Amino acid sequence: MADPRRRVPGTDRVLADPEVAAATARLGHRLIKHAVHMAQERARNGEIEPERVVPETLAALPGSASSIRPVLNATGVLLHTNLGRAPLSDAAIHALQQAAGTTNVELDLHTGRRGPRGAAAIAALLAAVPRAEAAHVVNNGAAALALAATALAQGREIVLARGEMVEIGDGFRIPELLTATGARLREAGTTNRVRLDDYRSALGPDTGFVLKVHPSNFVIRGFTAAVPVSALRELEAPVVVDIGSGLLHPHPALPQEPDATTTLADGADLVIASGDKLLGGPQAGLLLGSAEIVHRLRRHPLARALRVDKLTLAALEATLRGPSTPTAQRLRQDQAQLLIRAERLADALNAAGVPASVQRSEATVGGGGAPDVALPSAAVVLPERFAKLLREGCAPVLARTERDRCLLDLAAISPEHDNDLRRAVLAVD
Ligand SMILES: *Cc1c(COP(=O)(O)O)cnc(C)c1O
């Protein structure tokens, strides 16, 4: 009998298979060849029949040439930093795709000359926040802070309340970022209390600006005092406010969360915020405020190093001009609706033999802000073992584990994805 190894199809033959060829066009030669060699190897070892080399190759291929994969966020944390924070709106995704090729990002199509980069995204930002005289966009919130500190306070002092010297997440400490720019920090007040006089006595000839940082991931309760922006404006120094989350206007569900419009109206000279938190857009750092200050930032040499990509500009403009974002929709949903969806999902899983029940739960906004707000939500409860299975499944789901159970919180899942969630559970059962 012929050695089965001789029947293992050669690489060229496998690559010529129409489905494999289509996948090569999508994923590139290198990825496909690796999958073909692995399948051939398994056939030579007798692990699979030689006829299975093509289907095994296809089955082993990743969904895209990037290893960043979609993950369903069933944690109940709306803006999960490990999951890429805000999911983009369809309008923003479409804009990203359009911008991916060669574009007019820095070209005026009427004159044929170089145009101002990002002008349309800036215009959209100013249309959304008419209070701001000017705006600039950089890579993220941290970059915006670094640019402001460098351009306005390098070799000088930033006056900051002691209770606002905060760590935002995984070792990112705002004071360390600020001093890394060559600015010095000048503390005002104590950990829990600061008064306008504390700021006054911290001011001096070396003051670059007064900074107010929203403590976005914790709250101080009890015997506390802070100075509102409306009082800080009386000081003889520019007031820069890092609001963190990127709300442009007050949000009824998040009364404690600062927003750009109110902060500017209260007298801030510059507001700094992230694009991918409550604004619901791409990663970006937004700088809004006085024309004089924004122009200084934009002209600073460091601005070039913090410049955003055309993809960011496209997604940001579409986020601002387009329909309401997934983040805004998730913030608006009510618990009754979430419970109905959870019941439906649990019923379908029970019908397929998966032990599932429903419970009320509390979701949170997440690293993006509003640490004190519990969003009433609903969760499907599964045995704990599902958490790991779902995370490692072909369509990964990140669940929340609570007291030896796996919770699928629906707060951060859009209703269009309920069926994907059901399929993901059934696939790992
Ligand atoms: C999130 C946050 C930052 C950092 O913004 P990134 O966009 O993550 O760089 C800075 N300051 C505050 C108050 C924040 O909440």
CSV table of C-alpha atoms and ligand atoms in Angstrom, one decimal:
chain,number,residue,atom,x,y,z
A,1,MET,CA,0.0,0.0,0.0
A,2,ALA,CA,1.2,3.5,-0.8
A,3,ASP,CA,2.7,5.5,2.1
A,4,PRO,CA,-0.1,7.8,3.1
A,5,ARG,CA,2.5,10.5,3.5
A,6,ARG,CA,2.9,10.5,-0.2
A,7,ARG,CA,-0.8,11.5,-0.5
A,8,VAL,CA,-0.3,14.7,1.5
A,9,PRO,CA,-1.1,17.4,-1.0
A,10,GLY,CA,1.8,19.7,-1.8
A,11,THR,CA,1.8,23.4,-0.7
A,12,ASP,CA,1.1,24.7,-4.2
A,13,ARG,CA,-1.9,22.5,-4.6
A,14,VAL,CA,-3.4,23.5,-1.3
A,15,LEU,CA,-2.8,27.2,-2.1
A,16,ALA,CA,-4.6,26.8,-5.4
A,17,ASP,CA,-7.8,25.7,-3.7
A,18,PRO,CA,-10.3,28.4,-4.4
A,19,GLU,CA,-11.3,28.9,-0.8
A,20,VAL,CA,-7.6,29.0,0.3
A,21,ALA,CA,-6.8,31.4,-2.5
A,22,ALA,CA,-9.7,33.7,-1.4
A,23,ALA,CA,-8.3,33.6,2.2
A,24,THR,CA,-4.8,34.4,0.9
A,25,ALA,CA,-6.2,37.5,-0.7
A,26,ARG,CA,-7.7,38.5,2.6
A,27,LEU,CA,-5.0,37.5,5.1
A,28,GLY,CA,-1.7,37.5,3.1
A,29,HIS,CA,0.6,34.7,2.0
A,30,ARG,CA,2.6,34.3,5.2
A,31,LEU,CA,-0.3,33.5,7.5
A,32,ILE,CA,-1.8,31.1,5.0
A,33,LYS,CA,1.5,29.3,4.4
A,34,HIS,CA,2.0,28.8,8.1
A,35,ALA,CA,-1.5,27.2,8.4
A,36,VAL,CA,-0.9,25.0,5.3
A,37,HIS,CA,2.4,23.7,6.8
A,38,MET,CA,0.8,23.0,10.1
A,39,ALA,CA,-2.0,21.0,8.4
A,40,GLN,CA,0.5,19.1,6.2
A,41,GLU,CA,2.5,18.3,9.2
A,42,ARG,CA,-0.5,16.8,11.0
A,43,ALA,CA,-1.3,14.7,7.9
A,44,ARG,CA,2.2,13.4,7.7
A,45,ASN,CA,2.1,12.5,11.4
A,46,GLY,CA,-1.1,10.6,10.7
A,47,GLU,CA,-3.2,12.9,12.9
A,48,ILE,CA,-5.6,13.7,10.1
A,49,GLU,CA,-6.3,12.2,6.7
A,50,PRO,CA,-4.5,13.8,3.7
A,51,GLU,CA,-7.9,14.8,2.3
A,52,ARG,CA,-8.4,17.0,5.4
A,53,VAL,CA,-5.4,19.3,4.7
A,54,VAL,CA,-7.5,21.9,2.9
A,55,PRO,CA,-10.4,22.0,5.5
A,56,GLU,CA,-7.9,21.9,8.4
A,57,THR,CA,-6.0,24.9,6.9
A,58,LEU,CA,-9.2,26.9,6.5
A,59,ALA,CA,-10.4,26.0,10.0
A,60,ALA,CA,-7.1,27.2,11.5
A,61,LEU,CA,-7.1,30.6,9.8
A,62,PRO,CA,-7.7,33.6,12.0
A,63,GLY,CA,-10.6,35.9,11.1
A,64,SER,CA,-8.3,38.7,10.1
A,65,ALA,CA,-4.6,39.4,9.7
A,66,SER,CA,-4.7,41.3,13.0
A,67,SER,CA,-4.8,39.4,16.3
A,68,ILE,CA,-7.1,42.1,17.8
A,69,ARG,CA,-10.4,40.3,17.8
A,70,PRO,CA,-13.9,41.4,18.7
A,71,VAL,CA,-14.8,40.5,22.3
A,72,LEU,CA,-18.3,40.8,23.7
A,73,ASN,CA,-18.3,42.9,26.8
A,74,ALA,CA,-20.5,41.1,29.4
A,75,THR,CA,-18.7,42.6,32.4
A,76,GLY,CA,-21.2,45.3,33.1
A,77,VAL,CA,-18.5,47.9,32.8
A,78,LEU,CA,-19.5,50.2,30.0
A,79,LEU,CA,-16.1,51.6,29.3
A,80,HIS,CA,-13.6,48.8,29.9
A,81,THR,CA,-10.1,49.9,29.3
A,82,ASN,CA,-8.8,46.3,28.7
A,83,LEU,CA,-11.5,46.0,26.1
A,84,GLY,CA,-10.7,49.1,24.2
A,85,ARG,CA,-13.1,51.5,26.0
A,86,ALA,CA,-15.9,53.0,23.9
A,87,PRO,CA,-17.2,50.9,20.9
A,88,LEU,CA,-17.5,53.1,17.9
A,89,SER,CA,-20.8,54.1,16.2
A,90,ASP,CA,-21.5,52.6,12.8
A,91,ALA,CA,-21.0,56.1,11.4
A,92,ALA,CA,-17.5,56.3,12.9
A,93,ILE,CA,-16.7,52.8,11.7
A,94,HIS,CA,-17.8,53.8,8.2
A,95,ALA,CA,-15.7,56.9,8.4
A,96,LEU,CA,-12.7,54.9,9.5
A,97,GLN,CA,-13.0,52.6,6.4
A,98,GLN,CA,-13.3,55.6,4.1
A,99,ALA,CA,-10.2,57.2,5.7
A,100,ALA,CA,-8.1,54.1,5.5
A,101,GLY,CA,-6.9,54.7,1.9
A,102,THR,CA,-5.5,57.9,0.5
A,103,THR,CA,-7.6,60.8,1.6
A,104,ASN,CA,-7.9,64.6,1.7
A,105,VAL,CA,-6.8,64.7,5.4
A,106,GLU,CA,-4.3,67.5,4.6
A,107,LEU,CA,-5.4,68.7,1.2
A,108,ASP,CA,-7.9,71.4,0.1
A,109,LEU,CA,-9.7,69.8,-2.8
A,110,HIS,CA,-10.8,73.2,-4.1
A,111,THR,CA,-7.4,74.8,-4.3
A,112,GLY,CA,-5.4,71.7,-4.7
A,113,ARG,CA,-3.0,73.0,-2.0
A,114,ARG,CA,-2.1,71.7,1.4
A,115,GLY,CA,-5.0,72.2,3.8
A,116,PRO,CA,-5.1,72.4,7.6
A,117,ARG,CA,-5.0,68.9,8.9
A,118,GLY,CA,-8.0,67.8,11.0
A,119,ALA,CA,-9.9,71.0,10.3
A,120,ALA,CA,-13.2,69.2,9.9
A,121,ALA,CA,-12.9,67.3,13.2
A,122,ILE,CA,-12.0,70.5,15.0
A,123,ALA,CA,-15.0,72.2,13.4
A,124,ALA,CA,-17.2,69.4,14.6
A,125,LEU,CA,-15.8,69.7,18.1
A,126,LEU,CA,-16.4,73.5,18.1
A,127,ALA,CA,-19.9,73.0,16.7
A,128,ALA,CA,-20.6,70.6,19.6
A,129,VAL,CA,-19.0,73.0,22.2
A,130,PRO,CA,-19.7,76.5,21.0
A,131,ARG,CA,-18.3,77.8,24.3
A,132,ALA,CA,-14.8,76.9,23.2
A,133,GLU,CA,-13.0,79.5,21.1
A,134,ALA,CA,-10.6,76.9,19.7
A,135,ALA,CA,-9.9,73.2,19.9
A,136,HIS,CA,-7.0,70.9,19.3
A,137,VAL,CA,-6.9,67.1,19.2
A,138,VAL,CA,-3.9,64.9,20.2
A,139,ASN,CA,-3.3,61.2,20.7
A,140,ASN,CA,-5.1,60.7,24.1
A,141,GLY,CA,-5.9,62.4,27.4
A,142,ALA,CA,-2.4,61.9,28.8
A,143,ALA,CA,-0.9,63.4,25.7
A,144,ALA,CA,-3.2,66.4,26.0
A,145,LEU,CA,-2.0,66.9,29.6
A,146,ALA,CA,1.6,66.5,28.6
A,147,LEU,CA,1.2,69.1,25.9
A,148,ALA,CA,-0.5,71.6,28.2
A,149,ALA,CA,2.2,71.1,30.9
A,150,THR,CA,5.1,71.4,28.4
A,151,ALA,CA,3.8,74.4,26.5
A,152,LEU,CA,2.4,76.3,29.5
A,153,ALA,CA,4.6,75.3,32.5
A,154,GLN,CA,7.9,73.8,31.5
A,155,GLY,CA,10.5,75.0,34.0
A,156,ARG,CA,7.7,76.6,35.9
A,157,GLU,CA,5.0,75.5,38.4
A,158,ILE,CA,1.6,73.8,38.1
A,159,VAL,CA,-0.6,74.5,41.1
A,160,LEU,CA,-2.7,71.4,41.9
A,161,ALA,CA,-4.8,70.4,44.9
A,162,ARG,CA,-3.2,67.6,46.9
A,163,GLY,CA,-6.4,65.5,46.7
A,164,GLU,CA,-6.2,65.6,42.9
A,165,MET,CA,-2.7,64.1,42.6
A,166,VAL,CA,-4.3,60.9,41.3
A,167,GLU,CA,-3.5,57.6,39.7
A,168,ILE,CA,-5.9,57.0,36.8
A,169,GLY,CA,-5.2,53.3,36.0
A,170,ASP,CA,-2.5,50.7,36.0
A,171,GLY,CA,0.3,52.9,37.3
A,172,PHE,CA,-0.6,56.0,35.3
A,173,ARG,CA,0.0,58.8,37.8
A,174,ILE,CA,-0.9,62.3,36.7
A,175,PRO,CA,1.7,64.0,39.0
A,176,GLU,CA,4.5,61.8,37.4
A,177,LEU,CA,3.3,62.7,33.9
A,178,LEU,CA,3.3,66.4,34.7
A,179,THR,CA,6.8,66.4,36.3
A,180,ALA,CA,8.2,64.4,33.4
A,181,THR,CA,7.5,67.4,31.1
A,182,GLY,CA,9.9,69.5,33.2
A,183,ALA,CA,7.1,71.3,35.1
A,184,ARG,CA,7.2,71.5,38.9
A,185,LEU,CA,4.2,70.7,41.0
A,186,ARG,CA,3.0,73.0,43.7
A,187,GLU,CA,0.5,71.4,46.1
A,188,ALA,CA,-2.5,73.3,47.4
A,189,GLY,CA,-4.5,72.2,50.5
A,190,THR,CA,-4.6,68.8,52.1
A,191,THR,CA,-5.8,65.4,50.9
A,192,ASN,CA,-9.4,66.0,51.7
A,193,ARG,CA,-9.8,69.8,51.9
A,194,VAL,CA,-8.6,72.6,49.8
A,195,ARG,CA,-9.7,76.3,49.8
A,196,LEU,CA,-9.3,79.2,47.5
A,197,ASP,CA,-6.8,80.7,49.9
A,198,ASP,CA,-4.7,77.6,49.6
A,199,TYR,CA,-4.4,78.1,45.9
A,200,ARG,CA,-3.8,81.8,46.4
A,201,SER,CA,-0.8,81.2,48.7
A,202,ALA,CA,0.6,78.6,46.3
A,203,LEU,CA,0.6,81.1,43.4
A,204,GLY,CA,3.7,82.9,42.6
A,205,PRO,CA,5.8,84.5,39.8
A,206,ASP,CA,6.7,81.0,38.6
A,207,THR,CA,3.1,79.7,38.2
A,208,GLY,CA,2.4,78.3,34.8
A,209,PHE,CA,-1.2,77.4,35.4
A,210,VAL,CA,-3.6,76.1,38.0
A,211,LEU,CA,-4.7,72.6,37.2
A,212,LYS,CA,-7.9,70.9,38.4
A,213,VAL,CA,-8.1,67.1,37.8
A,214,HIS,CA,-11.4,65.3,38.0
A,215,PRO,CA,-10.8,62.3,40.3
A,216,SER,CA,-12.5,60.1,37.8
A,217,ASN,CA,-12.1,56.7,39.5
A,218,PHE,CA,-12.7,57.3,43.2
A,219,VAL,CA,-14.6,59.6,45.5
A,220,ILE,CA,-13.6,61.3,48.8
A,221,ARG,CA,-16.5,61.4,51.2
A,222,GLY,CA,-17.0,63.0,54.6
A,223,PHE,CA,-15.1,66.1,55.8
A,224,THR,CA,-14.2,67.4,52.4
A,225,ALA,CA,-13.9,70.8,50.6
A,226,ALA,CA,-12.9,71.6,47.0
A,227,VAL,CA,-12.9,74.8,45.0
A,228,PRO,CA,-15.2,74.9,42.0
A,229,VAL,CA,-13.9,76.2,38.7
A,230,SER,CA,-16.1,79.3,39.0
A,231,ALA,CA,-14.0,80.3,42.1
A,232,LEU,CA,-10.6,79.4,40.6
A,233,ARG,CA,-11.2,81.8,37.8
A,234,GLU,CA,-10.6,84.6,40.3
A,235,LEU,CA,-7.0,83.6,40.6
A,236,GLU,CA,-4.3,85.4,38.6
A,237,ALA,CA,-3.3,82.4,36.5
A,238,PRO,CA,-4.8,80.3,33.7
A,239,VAL,CA,-7.1,77.5,34.9
A,240,VAL,CA,-6.7,74.2,33.1
A,241,VAL,CA,-9.3,71.5,33.9
A,242,ASP,CA,-8.8,67.8,33.2
A,243,ILE,CA,-12.4,66.5,33.1
A,244,GLY,CA,-11.4,63.0,32.1
A,245,SER,CA,-14.5,61.5,30.6
A,246,GLY,CA,-15.2,63.7,27.6
A,247,LEU,CA,-18.8,64.6,28.3
A,248,LEU,CA,-19.4,67.7,26.2
A,249,HIS,CA,-22.7,68.6,27.9
A,250,PRO,CA,-24.3,67.7,31.3
A,251,HIS,CA,-25.7,64.1,31.3
A,252,PRO,CA,-28.9,63.6,33.3
A,253,ALA,CA,-27.8,60.1,34.5
A,254,LEU,CA,-24.4,61.3,35.6
A,255,PRO,CA,-25.0,64.5,37.7
A,256,GLN,CA,-21.6,64.4,39.3
A,257,GLU,CA,-19.7,64.1,36.1
A,258,PRO,CA,-18.1,67.3,34.8
A,259,ASP,CA,-18.7,68.3,31.2
A,260,ALA,CA,-16.7,70.6,28.8
A,261,THR,CA,-19.5,73.1,28.2
A,262,THR,CA,-20.2,73.8,31.9
A,263,THR,CA,-16.5,73.8,32.8
A,264,LEU,CA,-15.8,76.4,30.1
A,265,ALA,CA,-18.8,78.5,31.1
A,266,ASP,CA,-17.6,78.4,34.7
A,267,GLY,CA,-14.4,80.0,33.6
A,268,ALA,CA,-11.8,77.4,32.7
A,269,ASP,CA,-9.3,78.6,30.2
A,270,LEU,CA,-8.6,75.1,28.9
A,271,VAL,CA,-10.5,71.8,29.2
A,272,ILE,CA,-8.8,68.5,28.6
A,273,ALA,CA,-10.7,65.3,28.0
A,274,SER,CA,-10.5,61.8,26.4
A,275,GLY,CA,-12.2,60.8,23.2
A,276,ASP,CA,-12.9,57.2,24.0
A,277,LYS,CA,-14.7,57.5,27.3
A,278,LEU,CA,-18.1,59.0,27.7
A,279,LEU,CA,-17.8,60.8,24.4
A,280,GLY,CA,-18.0,57.4,22.8
A,281,GLY,CA,-15.4,58.0,20.1
A,282,PRO,CA,-11.9,56.9,19.2
A,283,GLN,CA,-8.9,57.2,21.5
A,284,ALA,CA,-8.0,60.9,21.4
A,285,GLY,CA,-7.1,63.8,23.7
A,286,LEU,CA,-9.3,66.8,23.3
A,287,LEU,CA,-8.2,70.3,24.2
A,288,LEU,CA,-10.9,73.0,24.2
A,289,GLY,CA,-10.7,76.6,25.4
A,290,SER,CA,-9.2,80.0,24.8
A,291,ALA,CA,-7.9,80.7,21.3
A,292,GLU,CA,-4.7,82.2,22.6
A,293,ILE,CA,-3.8,79.1,24.7
A,294,VAL,CA,-4.9,76.5,22.1
A,295,HIS,CA,-2.8,78.3,19.5
A,296,ARG,CA,0.2,78.1,21.7
A,297,LEU,CA,-0.3,74.4,22.2
A,298,ARG,CA,-0.8,73.8,18.5
A,299,ARG,CA,2.4,75.7,17.6
A,300,HIS,CA,4.5,73.9,20.2
A,301,PRO,CA,7.1,71.5,18.7
A,302,LEU,CA,5.8,68.6,20.9
A,303,ALA,CA,2.4,68.9,19.2
A,304,ARG,CA,3.8,67.2,16.1
A,305,ALA,CA,4.8,64.2,18.2
A,306,LEU,CA,1.3,63.9,19.6
A,307,ARG,CA,-0.5,64.4,16.3
A,308,VAL,CA,-3.4,62.1,15.6
A,309,ASP,CA,-3.8,59.8,12.7
A,310,LYS,CA,-6.3,60.3,9.8
A,311,LEU,CA,-8.3,57.4,11.2
A,312,THR,CA,-8.8,59.1,14.5
A,313,LEU,CA,-9.8,62.4,12.9
A,314,ALA,CA,-12.3,60.6,10.7
A,315,ALA,CA,-13.8,58.6,13.5
A,316,LEU,CA,-13.9,61.6,15.8
A,317,GLU,CA,-15.7,63.8,13.3
A,318,ALA,CA,-18.2,61.1,12.6
A,319,THR,CA,-18.8,60.5,16.3
A,320,LEU,CA,-19.5,64.2,16.8
A,321,ARG,CA,-21.6,64.7,13.8
A,322,GLY,CA,-23.2,61.3,13.5
A,323,PRO,CA,-26.1,59.6,15.3
A,324,SER,CA,-25.9,58.9,19.1
A,325,THR,CA,-23.0,56.6,20.0
A,326,PRO,CA,-23.3,53.1,21.4
A,327,THR,CA,-22.0,54.5,24.7
A,328,ALA,CA,-24.8,57.1,24.9
A,329,GLN,CA,-27.4,54.4,24.0
A,330,ARG,CA,-26.1,52.0,26.8
A,331,LEU,CA,-26.3,54.9,29.3
A,332,ARG,CA,-30.0,55.5,28.4
A,333,GLN,CA,-31.3,51.9,28.5
A,334,ASP,CA,-33.6,51.0,31.4
A,335,GLN,CA,-33.6,48.0,33.6
A,336,ALA,CA,-37.0,46.6,32.5
A,337,GLN,CA,-35.7,46.3,29.0
A,338,LEU,CA,-32.5,44.7,30.1
A,339,LEU,CA,-34.4,42.2,32.2
A,340,ILE,CA,-36.6,41.2,29.3
A,341,ARG,CA,-33.5,40.6,27.1
A,342,ALA,CA,-31.9,38.6,29.9
A,343,GLU,CA,-35.1,36.4,30.3
A,344,ARG,CA,-35.1,35.8,26.6
A,345,LEU,CA,-31.5,34.8,26.6
A,346,ALA,CA,-31.8,32.6,29.7
A,347,ASP,CA,-34.9,30.9,28.2
A,348,ALA,CA,-33.1,30.1,25.0
A,349,LEU,CA,-30.1,28.7,26.9
A,350,ASN,CA,-32.4,26.6,29.2
A,351,ALA,CA,-34.2,25.2,26.1
A,352,ALA,CA,-30.7,24.1,24.9
A,353,GLY,CA,-29.9,22.4,28.2
A,354,VAL,CA,-27.7,25.2,29.7
A,355,PRO,CA,-28.5,26.0,33.3
A,356,ALA,CA,-29.1,29.7,33.2
A,357,SER,CA,-31.1,32.1,35.4
A,358,VAL,CA,-31.6,35.9,35.5
A,359,GLN,CA,-30.8,38.3,38.2
A,360,ARG,CA,-30.8,42.1,38.7
A,361,SER,CA,-27.3,43.6,38.7
A,362,GLU,CA,-25.5,46.8,38.9
A,363,ALA,CA,-23.4,48.0,36.0
A,364,THR,CA,-20.8,50.8,36.2
A,365,VAL,CA,-19.5,53.4,33.8
A,366,GLY,CA,-16.0,52.2,34.2
A,367,GLY,CA,-12.5,53.7,34.1
A,368,GLY,CA,-14.1,56.5,32.1
A,369,GLY,CA,-15.7,58.1,35.1
A,370,ALA,CA,-18.6,58.3,37.4
A,371,PRO,CA,-17.2,56.0,40.1
A,372,ASP,CA,-20.2,56.6,42.3
A,373,VAL,CA,-22.9,55.7,39.8
A,374,ALA,CA,-24.6,52.3,39.8
A,375,LEU,CA,-26.5,51.7,36.6
A,376,PRO,CA,-29.4,49.3,37.2
A,377,SER,CA,-28.9,46.3,34.9
A,378,ALA,CA,-29.7,42.6,34.4
A,379,ALA,CA,-27.5,39.6,34.1
A,380,VAL,CA,-27.8,36.0,32.9
A,381,VAL,CA,-26.3,33.7,35.6
A,382,LEU,CA,-24.3,30.6,34.5
A,383,PRO,CA,-22.1,28.1,36.4
A,384,GLU,CA,-18.7,29.6,37.1
A,385,ARG,CA,-16.8,27.4,34.7
A,386,PHE,CA,-18.4,29.3,31.8
A,387,ALA,CA,-16.3,32.4,32.5
A,388,LYS,CA,-13.1,30.8,31.3
A,389,LEU,CA,-14.7,28.8,28.5
A,390,LEU,CA,-16.3,31.9,27.1
A,391,ARG,CA,-13.2,34.0,27.3
A,392,GLU,CA,-11.2,31.4,25.4
A,393,GLY,CA,-14.0,30.6,22.9
A,394,CYS,CA,-13.9,31.3,19.2
A,395,ALA,CA,-16.2,34.3,19.7
A,396,PRO,CA,-14.7,35.5,23.0
A,397,VAL,CA,-17.0,36.9,25.7
A,398,LEU,CA,-15.7,38.6,28.9
A,399,ALA,CA,-18.1,37.9,31.7
A,400,ARG,CA,-18.0,38.9,35.4
A,401,THR,CA,-17.5,36.3,38.1
A,402,GLU,CA,-19.2,36.9,41.3
A,403,ARG,CA,-19.5,34.5,44.2
A,404,ASP,CA,-18.6,31.4,42.2
A,405,ARG,CA,-20.9,32.2,39.4
A,406,CYS,CA,-20.5,33.5,35.9
A,407,LEU,CA,-22.6,36.7,35.2
A,408,LEU,CA,-23.3,37.9,31.7
A,409,ASP,CA,-24.3,41.5,32.4
A,410,LEU,CA,-26.2,43.0,29.4
A,411,ALA,CA,-25.6,46.7,30.2
A,412,ALA,CA,-22.6,47.0,27.8
A,413,ILE,CA,-24.0,44.6,25.2
A,414,SER,CA,-26.0,46.2,22.4
A,415,PRO,CA,-29.3,44.3,21.7
A,416,GLU,CA,-28.1,43.4,18.2
A,417,HIS,CA,-25.4,41.3,19.9
A,418,ASP,CA,-27.8,39.2,22.0
A,419,ASN,CA,-27.9,36.4,19.5
A,420,ASP,CA,-24.1,36.4,19.2
A,421,LEU,CA,-23.9,36.1,23.0
A,422,ARG,CA,-26.4,33.1,22.9
A,423,ARG,CA,-24.4,31.4,20.2
A,424,ALA,CA,-21.1,32.0,22.1
A,425,VAL,CA,-22.5,30.2,25.2
A,426,LEU,CA,-24.0,27.3,23.2
A,427,ALA,CA,-20.7,26.9,21.3
A,428,VAL,CA,-18.7,26.3,24.5
A,429,ASP,CA,-21.3,24.3,26.4
B,1,LIG,C1,-8.8,58.8,31.7
B,1,LIG,C2,-8.2,60.0,32.3
B,1,LIG,C3,-7.0,60.5,31.8
B,1,LIG,C4,-6.1,59.8,30.8
B,1,LIG,O1,-6.8,59.9,29.5
B,1,LIG,P1,-6.3,58.8,28.4
B,1,LIG,O2,-7.2,59.2,27.2
B,1,LIG,O3,-6.6,57.5,28.9
B,1,LIG,O4,-4.9,59.1,28.1
B,1,LIG,C5,-6.5,61.7,32.4
B,1,LIG,N1,-7.2,62.3,33.3
B,1,LIG,C6,-8.3,61.9,33.8
B,1,LIG,C7,-9.0,62.7,34.9
B,1,LIG,C8,-8.9,60.7,33.3
B,1,LIG,O5,-10.1,60.3,33.7
